[in-house]
CSV table of C-alpha atoms and ligand atoms in Angstrom, one decimal:
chain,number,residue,atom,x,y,z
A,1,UNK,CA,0.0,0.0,0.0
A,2,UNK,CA,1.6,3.7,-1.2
A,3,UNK,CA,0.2,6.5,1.2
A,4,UNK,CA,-0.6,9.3,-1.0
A,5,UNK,CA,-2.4,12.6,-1.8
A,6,UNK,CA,-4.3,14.1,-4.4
A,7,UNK,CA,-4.9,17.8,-5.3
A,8,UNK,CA,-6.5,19.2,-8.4
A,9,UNK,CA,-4.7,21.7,-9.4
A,10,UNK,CA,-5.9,23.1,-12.5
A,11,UNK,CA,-9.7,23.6,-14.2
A,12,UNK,CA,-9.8,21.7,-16.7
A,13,UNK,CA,-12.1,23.0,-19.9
A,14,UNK,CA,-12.7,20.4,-22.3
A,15,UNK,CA,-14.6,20.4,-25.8
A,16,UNK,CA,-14.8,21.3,-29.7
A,17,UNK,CA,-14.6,25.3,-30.1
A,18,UNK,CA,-13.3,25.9,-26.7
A,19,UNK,CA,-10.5,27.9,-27.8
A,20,UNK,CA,-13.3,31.1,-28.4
A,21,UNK,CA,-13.5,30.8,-24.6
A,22,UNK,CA,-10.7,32.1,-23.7
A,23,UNK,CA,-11.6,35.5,-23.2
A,24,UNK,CA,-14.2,34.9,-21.2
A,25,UNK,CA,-12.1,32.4,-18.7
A,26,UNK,CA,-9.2,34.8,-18.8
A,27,UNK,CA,-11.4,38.0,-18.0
A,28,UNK,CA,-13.2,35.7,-15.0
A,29,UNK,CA,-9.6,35.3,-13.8
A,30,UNK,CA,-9.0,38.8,-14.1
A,31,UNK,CA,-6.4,39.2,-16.8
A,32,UNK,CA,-6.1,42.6,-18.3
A,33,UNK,CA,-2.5,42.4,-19.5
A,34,UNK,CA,-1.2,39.0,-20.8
A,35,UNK,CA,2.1,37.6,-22.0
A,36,UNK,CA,1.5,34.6,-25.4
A,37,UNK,CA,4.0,32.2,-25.0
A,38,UNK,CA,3.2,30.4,-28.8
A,39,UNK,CA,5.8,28.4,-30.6
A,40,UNK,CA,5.9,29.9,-34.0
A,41,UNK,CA,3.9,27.1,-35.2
A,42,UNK,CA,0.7,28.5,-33.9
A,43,UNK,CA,0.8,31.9,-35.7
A,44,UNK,CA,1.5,30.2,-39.1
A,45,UNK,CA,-1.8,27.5,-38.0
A,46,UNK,CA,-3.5,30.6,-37.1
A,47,UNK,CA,-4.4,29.7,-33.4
A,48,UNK,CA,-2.0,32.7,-32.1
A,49,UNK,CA,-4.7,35.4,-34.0
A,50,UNK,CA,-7.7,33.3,-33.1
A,51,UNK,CA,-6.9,33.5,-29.2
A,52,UNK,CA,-5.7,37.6,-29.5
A,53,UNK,CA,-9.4,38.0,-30.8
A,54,UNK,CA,-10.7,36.1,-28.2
A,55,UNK,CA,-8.9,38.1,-25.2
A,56,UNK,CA,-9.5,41.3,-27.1
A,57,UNK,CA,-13.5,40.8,-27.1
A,58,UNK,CA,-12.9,41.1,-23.5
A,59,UNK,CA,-10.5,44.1,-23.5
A,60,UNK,CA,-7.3,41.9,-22.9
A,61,UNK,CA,-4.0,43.4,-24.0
A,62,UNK,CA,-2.1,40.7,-25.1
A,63,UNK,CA,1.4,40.4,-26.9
A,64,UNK,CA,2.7,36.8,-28.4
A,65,UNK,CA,6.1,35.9,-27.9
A,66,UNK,CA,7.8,33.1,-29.7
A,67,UNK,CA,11.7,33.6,-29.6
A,68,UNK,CA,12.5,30.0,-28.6
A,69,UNK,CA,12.2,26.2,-30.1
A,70,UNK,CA,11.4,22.9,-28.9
A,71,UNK,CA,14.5,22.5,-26.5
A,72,UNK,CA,13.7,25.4,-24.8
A,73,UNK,CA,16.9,26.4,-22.8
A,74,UNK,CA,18.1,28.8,-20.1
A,75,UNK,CA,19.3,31.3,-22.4
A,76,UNK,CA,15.6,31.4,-24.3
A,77,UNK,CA,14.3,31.8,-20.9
A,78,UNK,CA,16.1,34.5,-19.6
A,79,UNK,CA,15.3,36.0,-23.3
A,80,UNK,CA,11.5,36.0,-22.7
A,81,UNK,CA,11.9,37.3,-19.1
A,82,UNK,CA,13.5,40.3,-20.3
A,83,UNK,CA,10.7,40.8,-23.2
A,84,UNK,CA,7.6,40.2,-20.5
A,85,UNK,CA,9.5,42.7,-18.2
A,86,UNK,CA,9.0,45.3,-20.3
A,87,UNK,CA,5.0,44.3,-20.7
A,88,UNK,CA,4.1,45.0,-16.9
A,89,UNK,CA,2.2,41.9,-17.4
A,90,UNK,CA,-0.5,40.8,-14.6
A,91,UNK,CA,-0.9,36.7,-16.6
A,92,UNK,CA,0.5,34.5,-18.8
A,93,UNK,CA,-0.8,32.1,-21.0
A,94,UNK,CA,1.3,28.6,-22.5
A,95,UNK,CA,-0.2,28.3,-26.5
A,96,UNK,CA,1.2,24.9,-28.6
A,97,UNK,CA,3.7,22.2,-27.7
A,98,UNK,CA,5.1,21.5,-24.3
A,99,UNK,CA,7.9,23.5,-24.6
A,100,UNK,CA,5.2,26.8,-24.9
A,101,UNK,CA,3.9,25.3,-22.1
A,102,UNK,CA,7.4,24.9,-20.1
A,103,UNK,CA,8.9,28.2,-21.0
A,104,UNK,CA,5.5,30.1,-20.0
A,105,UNK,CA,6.2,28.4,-16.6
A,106,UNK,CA,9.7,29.5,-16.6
A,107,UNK,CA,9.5,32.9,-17.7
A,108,UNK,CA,6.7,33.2,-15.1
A,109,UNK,CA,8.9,31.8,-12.7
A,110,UNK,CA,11.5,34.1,-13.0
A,111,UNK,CA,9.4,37.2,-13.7
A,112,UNK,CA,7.6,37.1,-10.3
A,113,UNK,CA,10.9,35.6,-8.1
A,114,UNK,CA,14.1,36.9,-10.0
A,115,UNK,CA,17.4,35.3,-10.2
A,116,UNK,CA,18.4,32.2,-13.0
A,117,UNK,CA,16.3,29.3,-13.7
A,118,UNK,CA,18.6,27.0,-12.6
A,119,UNK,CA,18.1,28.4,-9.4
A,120,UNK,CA,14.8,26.5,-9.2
A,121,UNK,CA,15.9,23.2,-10.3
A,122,UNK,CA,14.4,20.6,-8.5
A,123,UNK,CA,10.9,20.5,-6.3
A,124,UNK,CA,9.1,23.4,-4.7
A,125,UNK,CA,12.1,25.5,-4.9
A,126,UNK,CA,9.4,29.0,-5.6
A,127,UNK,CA,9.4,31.1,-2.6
A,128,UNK,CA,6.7,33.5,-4.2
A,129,UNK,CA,3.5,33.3,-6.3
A,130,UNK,CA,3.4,33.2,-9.9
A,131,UNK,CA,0.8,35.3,-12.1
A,132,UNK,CA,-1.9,33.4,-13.0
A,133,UNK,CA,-1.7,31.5,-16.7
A,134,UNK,CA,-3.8,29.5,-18.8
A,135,UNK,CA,-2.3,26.3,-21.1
A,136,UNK,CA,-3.8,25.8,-24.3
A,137,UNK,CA,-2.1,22.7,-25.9
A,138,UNK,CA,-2.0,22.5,-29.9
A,139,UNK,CA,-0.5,18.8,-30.5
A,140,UNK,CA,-1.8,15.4,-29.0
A,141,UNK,CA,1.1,14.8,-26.6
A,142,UNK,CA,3.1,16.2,-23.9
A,143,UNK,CA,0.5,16.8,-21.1
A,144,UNK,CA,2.7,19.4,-19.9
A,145,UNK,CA,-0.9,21.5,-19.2
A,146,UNK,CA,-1.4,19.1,-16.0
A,147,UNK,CA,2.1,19.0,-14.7
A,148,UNK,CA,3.6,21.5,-12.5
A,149,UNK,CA,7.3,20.5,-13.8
A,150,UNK,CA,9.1,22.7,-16.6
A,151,UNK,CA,11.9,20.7,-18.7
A,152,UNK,CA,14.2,23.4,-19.1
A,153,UNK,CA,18.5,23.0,-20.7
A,154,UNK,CA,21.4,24.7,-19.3
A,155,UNK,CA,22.6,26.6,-22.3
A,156,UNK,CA,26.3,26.2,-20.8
A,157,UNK,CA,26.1,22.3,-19.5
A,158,UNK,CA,23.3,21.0,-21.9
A,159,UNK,CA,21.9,19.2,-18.7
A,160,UNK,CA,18.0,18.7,-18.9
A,161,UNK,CA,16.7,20.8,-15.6
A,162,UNK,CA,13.1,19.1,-14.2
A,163,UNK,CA,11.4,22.4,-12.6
A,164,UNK,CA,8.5,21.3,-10.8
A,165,UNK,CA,6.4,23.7,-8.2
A,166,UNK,CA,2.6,23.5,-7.1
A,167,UNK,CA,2.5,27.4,-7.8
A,168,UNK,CA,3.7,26.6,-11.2
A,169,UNK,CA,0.1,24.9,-12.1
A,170,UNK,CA,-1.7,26.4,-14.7
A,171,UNK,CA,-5.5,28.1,-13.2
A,172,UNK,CA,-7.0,26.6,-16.5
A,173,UNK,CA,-6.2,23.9,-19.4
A,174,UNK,CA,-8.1,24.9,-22.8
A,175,UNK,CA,-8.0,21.8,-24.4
A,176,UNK,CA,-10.2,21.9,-28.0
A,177,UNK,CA,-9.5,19.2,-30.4
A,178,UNK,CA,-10.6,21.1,-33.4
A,179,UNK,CA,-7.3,23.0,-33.2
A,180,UNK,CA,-5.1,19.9,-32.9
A,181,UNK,CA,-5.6,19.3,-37.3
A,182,UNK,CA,-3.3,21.3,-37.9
A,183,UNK,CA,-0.7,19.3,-36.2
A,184,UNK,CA,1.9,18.8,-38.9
A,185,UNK,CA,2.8,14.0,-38.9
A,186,UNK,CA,6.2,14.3,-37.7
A,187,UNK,CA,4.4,16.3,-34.2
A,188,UNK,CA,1.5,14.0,-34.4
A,189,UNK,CA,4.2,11.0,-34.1
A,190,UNK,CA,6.3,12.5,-31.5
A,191,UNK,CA,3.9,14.0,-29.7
A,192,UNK,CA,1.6,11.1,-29.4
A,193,UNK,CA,4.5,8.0,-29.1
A,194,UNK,CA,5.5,10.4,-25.9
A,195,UNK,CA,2.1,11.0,-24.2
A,196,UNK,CA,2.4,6.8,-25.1
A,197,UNK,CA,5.2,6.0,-23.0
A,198,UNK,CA,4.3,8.3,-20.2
A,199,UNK,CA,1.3,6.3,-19.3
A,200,UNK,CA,3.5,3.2,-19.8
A,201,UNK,CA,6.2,4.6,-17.6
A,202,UNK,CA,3.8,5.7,-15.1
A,203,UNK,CA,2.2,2.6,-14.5
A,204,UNK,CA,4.9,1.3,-12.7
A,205,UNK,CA,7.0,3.7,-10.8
A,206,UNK,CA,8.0,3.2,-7.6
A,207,UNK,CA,5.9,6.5,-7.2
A,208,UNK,CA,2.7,5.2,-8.4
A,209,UNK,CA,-0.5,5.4,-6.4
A,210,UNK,CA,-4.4,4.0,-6.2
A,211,UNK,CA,-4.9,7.7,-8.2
A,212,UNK,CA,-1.9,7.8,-11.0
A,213,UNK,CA,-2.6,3.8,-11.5
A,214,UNK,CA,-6.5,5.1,-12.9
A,215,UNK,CA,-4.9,7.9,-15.2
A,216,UNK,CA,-2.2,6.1,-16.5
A,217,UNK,CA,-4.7,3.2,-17.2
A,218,UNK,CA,-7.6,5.8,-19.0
A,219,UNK,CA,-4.5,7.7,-20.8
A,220,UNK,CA,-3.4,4.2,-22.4
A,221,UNK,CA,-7.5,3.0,-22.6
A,222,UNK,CA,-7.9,6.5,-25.0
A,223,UNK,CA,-4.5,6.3,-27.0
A,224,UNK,CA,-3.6,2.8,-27.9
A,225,UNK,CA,-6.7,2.6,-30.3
A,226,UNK,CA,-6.4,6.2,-31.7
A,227,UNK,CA,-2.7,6.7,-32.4
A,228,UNK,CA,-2.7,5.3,-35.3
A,229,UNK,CA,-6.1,6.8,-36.5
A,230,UNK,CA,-4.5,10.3,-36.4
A,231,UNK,CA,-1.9,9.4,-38.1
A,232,UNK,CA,-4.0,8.2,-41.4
A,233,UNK,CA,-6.5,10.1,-40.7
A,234,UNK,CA,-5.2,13.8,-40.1
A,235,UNK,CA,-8.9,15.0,-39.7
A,236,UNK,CA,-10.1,12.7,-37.4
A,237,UNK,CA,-11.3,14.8,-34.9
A,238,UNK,CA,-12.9,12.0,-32.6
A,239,UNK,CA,-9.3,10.6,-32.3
A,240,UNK,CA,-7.5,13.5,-32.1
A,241,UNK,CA,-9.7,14.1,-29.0
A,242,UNK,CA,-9.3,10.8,-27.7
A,243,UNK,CA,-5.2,11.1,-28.0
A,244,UNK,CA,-5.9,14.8,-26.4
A,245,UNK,CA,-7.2,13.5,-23.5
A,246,UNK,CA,-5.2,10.7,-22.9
A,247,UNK,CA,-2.5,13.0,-23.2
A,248,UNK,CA,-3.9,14.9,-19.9
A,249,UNK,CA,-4.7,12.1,-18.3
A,250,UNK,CA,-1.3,10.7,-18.7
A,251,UNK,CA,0.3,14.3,-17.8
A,252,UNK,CA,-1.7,14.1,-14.4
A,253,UNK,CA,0.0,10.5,-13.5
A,254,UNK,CA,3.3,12.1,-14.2
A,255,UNK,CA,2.4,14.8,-11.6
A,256,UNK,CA,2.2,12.0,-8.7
A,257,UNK,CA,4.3,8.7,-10.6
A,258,UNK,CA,6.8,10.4,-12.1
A,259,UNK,CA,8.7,8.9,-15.2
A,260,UNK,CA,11.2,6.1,-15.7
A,261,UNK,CA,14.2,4.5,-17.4
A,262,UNK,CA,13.1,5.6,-20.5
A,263,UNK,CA,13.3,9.1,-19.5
A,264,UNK,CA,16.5,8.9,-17.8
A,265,UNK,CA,17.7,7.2,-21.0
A,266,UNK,CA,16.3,9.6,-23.6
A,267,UNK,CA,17.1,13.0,-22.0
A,268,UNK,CA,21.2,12.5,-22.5
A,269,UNK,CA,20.5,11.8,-26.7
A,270,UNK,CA,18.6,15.1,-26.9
A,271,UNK,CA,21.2,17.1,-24.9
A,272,UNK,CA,23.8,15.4,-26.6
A,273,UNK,CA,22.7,14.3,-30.2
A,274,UNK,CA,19.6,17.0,-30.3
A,275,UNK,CA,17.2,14.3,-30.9
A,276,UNK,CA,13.7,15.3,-30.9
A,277,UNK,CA,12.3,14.0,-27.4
A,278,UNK,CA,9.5,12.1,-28.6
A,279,UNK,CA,12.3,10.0,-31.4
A,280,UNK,CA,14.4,9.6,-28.3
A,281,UNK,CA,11.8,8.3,-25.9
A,282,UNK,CA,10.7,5.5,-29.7
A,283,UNK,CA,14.0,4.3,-29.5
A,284,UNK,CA,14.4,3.6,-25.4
A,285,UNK,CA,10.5,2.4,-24.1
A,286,UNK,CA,10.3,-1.3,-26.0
A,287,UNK,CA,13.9,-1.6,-24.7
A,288,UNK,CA,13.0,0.0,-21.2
A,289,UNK,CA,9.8,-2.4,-21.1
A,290,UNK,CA,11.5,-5.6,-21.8
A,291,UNK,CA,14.2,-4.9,-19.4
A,292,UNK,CA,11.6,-4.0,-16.5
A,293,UNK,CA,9.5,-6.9,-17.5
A,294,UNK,CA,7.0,-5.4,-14.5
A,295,UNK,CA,3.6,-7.8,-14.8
A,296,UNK,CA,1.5,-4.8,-14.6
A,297,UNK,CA,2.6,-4.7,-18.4
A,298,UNK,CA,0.2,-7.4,-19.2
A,299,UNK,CA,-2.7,-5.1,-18.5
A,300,UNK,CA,-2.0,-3.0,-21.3
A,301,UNK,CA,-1.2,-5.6,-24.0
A,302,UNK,CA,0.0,-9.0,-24.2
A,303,UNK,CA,3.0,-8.2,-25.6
A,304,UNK,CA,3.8,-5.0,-24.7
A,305,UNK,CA,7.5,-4.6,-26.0
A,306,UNK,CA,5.8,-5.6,-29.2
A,307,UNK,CA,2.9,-2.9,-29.4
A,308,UNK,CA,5.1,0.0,-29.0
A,309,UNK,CA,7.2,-1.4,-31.9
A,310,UNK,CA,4.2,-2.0,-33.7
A,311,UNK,CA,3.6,1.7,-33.0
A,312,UNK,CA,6.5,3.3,-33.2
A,313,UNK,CA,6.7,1.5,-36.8
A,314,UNK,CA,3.3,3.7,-37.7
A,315,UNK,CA,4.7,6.9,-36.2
A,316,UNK,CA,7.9,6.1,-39.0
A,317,UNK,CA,10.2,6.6,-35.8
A,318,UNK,CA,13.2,5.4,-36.2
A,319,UNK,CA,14.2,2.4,-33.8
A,320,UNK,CA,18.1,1.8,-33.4
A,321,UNK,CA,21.1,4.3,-31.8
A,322,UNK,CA,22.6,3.8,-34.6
A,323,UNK,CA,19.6,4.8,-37.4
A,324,UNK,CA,20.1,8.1,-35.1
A,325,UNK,CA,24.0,8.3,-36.0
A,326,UNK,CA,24.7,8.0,-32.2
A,327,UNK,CA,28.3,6.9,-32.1
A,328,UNK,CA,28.7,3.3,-30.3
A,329,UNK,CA,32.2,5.2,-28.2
A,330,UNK,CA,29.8,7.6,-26.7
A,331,UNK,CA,27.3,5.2,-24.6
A,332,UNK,CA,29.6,5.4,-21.9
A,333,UNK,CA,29.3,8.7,-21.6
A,334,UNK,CA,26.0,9.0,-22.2
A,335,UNK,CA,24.8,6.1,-19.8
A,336,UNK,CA,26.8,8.0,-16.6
A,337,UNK,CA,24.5,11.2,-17.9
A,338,UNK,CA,21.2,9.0,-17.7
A,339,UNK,CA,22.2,7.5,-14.3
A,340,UNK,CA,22.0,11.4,-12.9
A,341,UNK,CA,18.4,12.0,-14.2
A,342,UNK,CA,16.3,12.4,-11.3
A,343,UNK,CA,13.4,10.5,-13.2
A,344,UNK,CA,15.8,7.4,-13.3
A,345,UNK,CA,15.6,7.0,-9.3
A,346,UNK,CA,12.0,5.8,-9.8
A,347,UNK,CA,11.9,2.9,-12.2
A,348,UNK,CA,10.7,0.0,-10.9
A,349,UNK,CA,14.3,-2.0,-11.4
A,350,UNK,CA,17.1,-0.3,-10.2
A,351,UNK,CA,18.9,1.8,-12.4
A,352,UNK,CA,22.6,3.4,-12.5
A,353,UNK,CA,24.8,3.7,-15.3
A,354,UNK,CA,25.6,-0.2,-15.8
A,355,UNK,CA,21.7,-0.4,-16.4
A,356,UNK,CA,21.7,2.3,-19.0
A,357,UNK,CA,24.7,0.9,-20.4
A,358,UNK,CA,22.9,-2.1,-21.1
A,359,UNK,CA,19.9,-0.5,-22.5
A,360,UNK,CA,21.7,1.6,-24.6
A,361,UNK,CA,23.4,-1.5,-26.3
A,362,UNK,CA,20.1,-3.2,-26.3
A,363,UNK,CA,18.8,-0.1,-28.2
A,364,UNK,CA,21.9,0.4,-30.6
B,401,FE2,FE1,8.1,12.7,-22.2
């Protein structure tokens, strides 16, 4: 038995068109003066204009800001601090991918309690509030809307910095599947395989409770079917909402499992190699899986190793190290970085640098 608690954090606001709301639930939460954090994705989709409109009915001042890319680091960070200084902002809200999510945590963070973000690496490190913000994801992955936790690089170090803080939960998560189409395949792949392995990964932490155990079991209940359906079918809204929500639902049991392995194991070939996080995460999970062998597995498919091939094969990911030009001296290296993610310390099997070592190999 895991002692636990549970506390929602953030309104959720789910639903076709919901997007138009915005101005409304940013008004009620009194925003007069708001910060965009949008990759620059959204203001070619159109989503950036359609949300300015919608805080603009409702005399909201708004400016968008989209000066950083999906590995958002430090440097980006303290970049968008300095432009929302300027602002005299009173809100913020996340627009698109999980890194607009994490840097409109970030900036937030550093807006309302000064000094460098890595400064705030780590849990519950945020002395003082944060201004209130609203997440409106764009792709069918990440989940970053539910979490507290901000995935931010050291420019200088490349090390992947896990932010998390209960202040840093959004008020509100806007989630409307209708603006998900536009989701170009390569996102749709990424986004989805990663939403994927987080309810995998969640399932068995050493973290896991009576309350992540039902969201990481609904987040692979909505996506396992559907993955594939947005992926031949790119205006398939019924799936897209389906992968949406499971998506959330496997954001909120990383905010009381955590992650795993797979994690640990992934994080070192994007700060090294700058492979996209959701290719990384298709290389490591079957591997990860296996190597766990945990027989909650058995819940989710019979052969569960097999699946996520199976899925990763639809998604076109590639599946080998070596397909990702990672160079076969460097494991060693790279499996000392994976034993010092902090997500590591909560896989079900042990896991230091001889583990990653292994898995790497495994993966190559
Ligand atoms: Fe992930």
């Amino acid at each position: 038995m895991i002692a636990f608690e549970h506390t929602p954090r953030t309104r959720l606001v789910f639903g076709p068109g919901t997007i138009h709301q915005v101005g409304t639930l940013a008004a009620a939460l009194g925003f007069r003066k708001t910060l965009i954090v949008a990759d620059s994705g959204m203001d070619d989709a159109g989503h950036t204009k359609t949300v300015l409109f919608s805080l603009a009915g409702q005399g909201i001042a708004s400016t968008p800001w989209s000066s950083f890319n999906s590995n958002p680091d430090s440097r980006m960070i303290e970049h968008g601090r300095a432009f929302a200084e300027q602002l005299d902002i009173d809100s913020v809200i996340g627009l698109g991918g999980g890194s607009s999510m994490d840097c409109a945590k970030a900036i937030n963070i550093l807006l309302t309690n000064g000094g460098r973000i890595q400064d705030y690496w780590g849990h519950n490190k945020v002395p003082k509030p944060l201004l209130p913000m609203i997440g409106i994801p764009a792709t069918t992955g990440t989940g970053s809307e539910a979490q507290t936790y901000a995935l931010i690089s050291d420019a200088e170090t490349h090390t992947k910095m896990a932010i998390g803080d209960d202040k840093a939960a959004f008020a509100i998560a806007v989630l409307d599947p209708d603006i998900t189409r536009t989701q170009p395949f390569g996102v749709r792949a990424a986004a989805g395989y990663d939403a994927i392995s987080h309810a995998v990964e969640t399932l068995v932490t050493t973290k896991r409770n009576a309350i992540s155990g039902c969201f990481s079991r609904e987040a692979w209940r909505r996506m396992n079917p559907n993955f594939e359906l947005i992926l031949q079918e790119p205006g398939n809204t019924g799936a897209l909402a389906e992968m949406q929500l499971g998506a959330w639902f496997a954001g909120c049991a990383i905010e009381a499992s955590m992650l795993g392995a797979t994690h640990a194991c992934a994080n070192p070939l994007t700060a090294i190699y700058g492979i996209p996080h959701g290719q990384a995460i298709a290389v490591m999970l079957p591997h990860v899986v296996r190597w766990n062998s945990q027989p909650e597995y058995k819940e989710f498919h019979p052969d569960l190793p097999g699946r996520l091939r199976e899925l990763a094969g639809a998604a076109r990911l590639k599946t080998s190290l070596s397909q990702l030009g990672v160079a076969r001296e460097r494991l060693d290296e790279m499996a000392a970085l994976a034993a010092q993610q902090w997500t590591g310390r909560f896989n079900p099997r042990p896991f230091a640098a001889d583990a990653a070592l292994e898995l790497y190999q495994c993966a190559y």
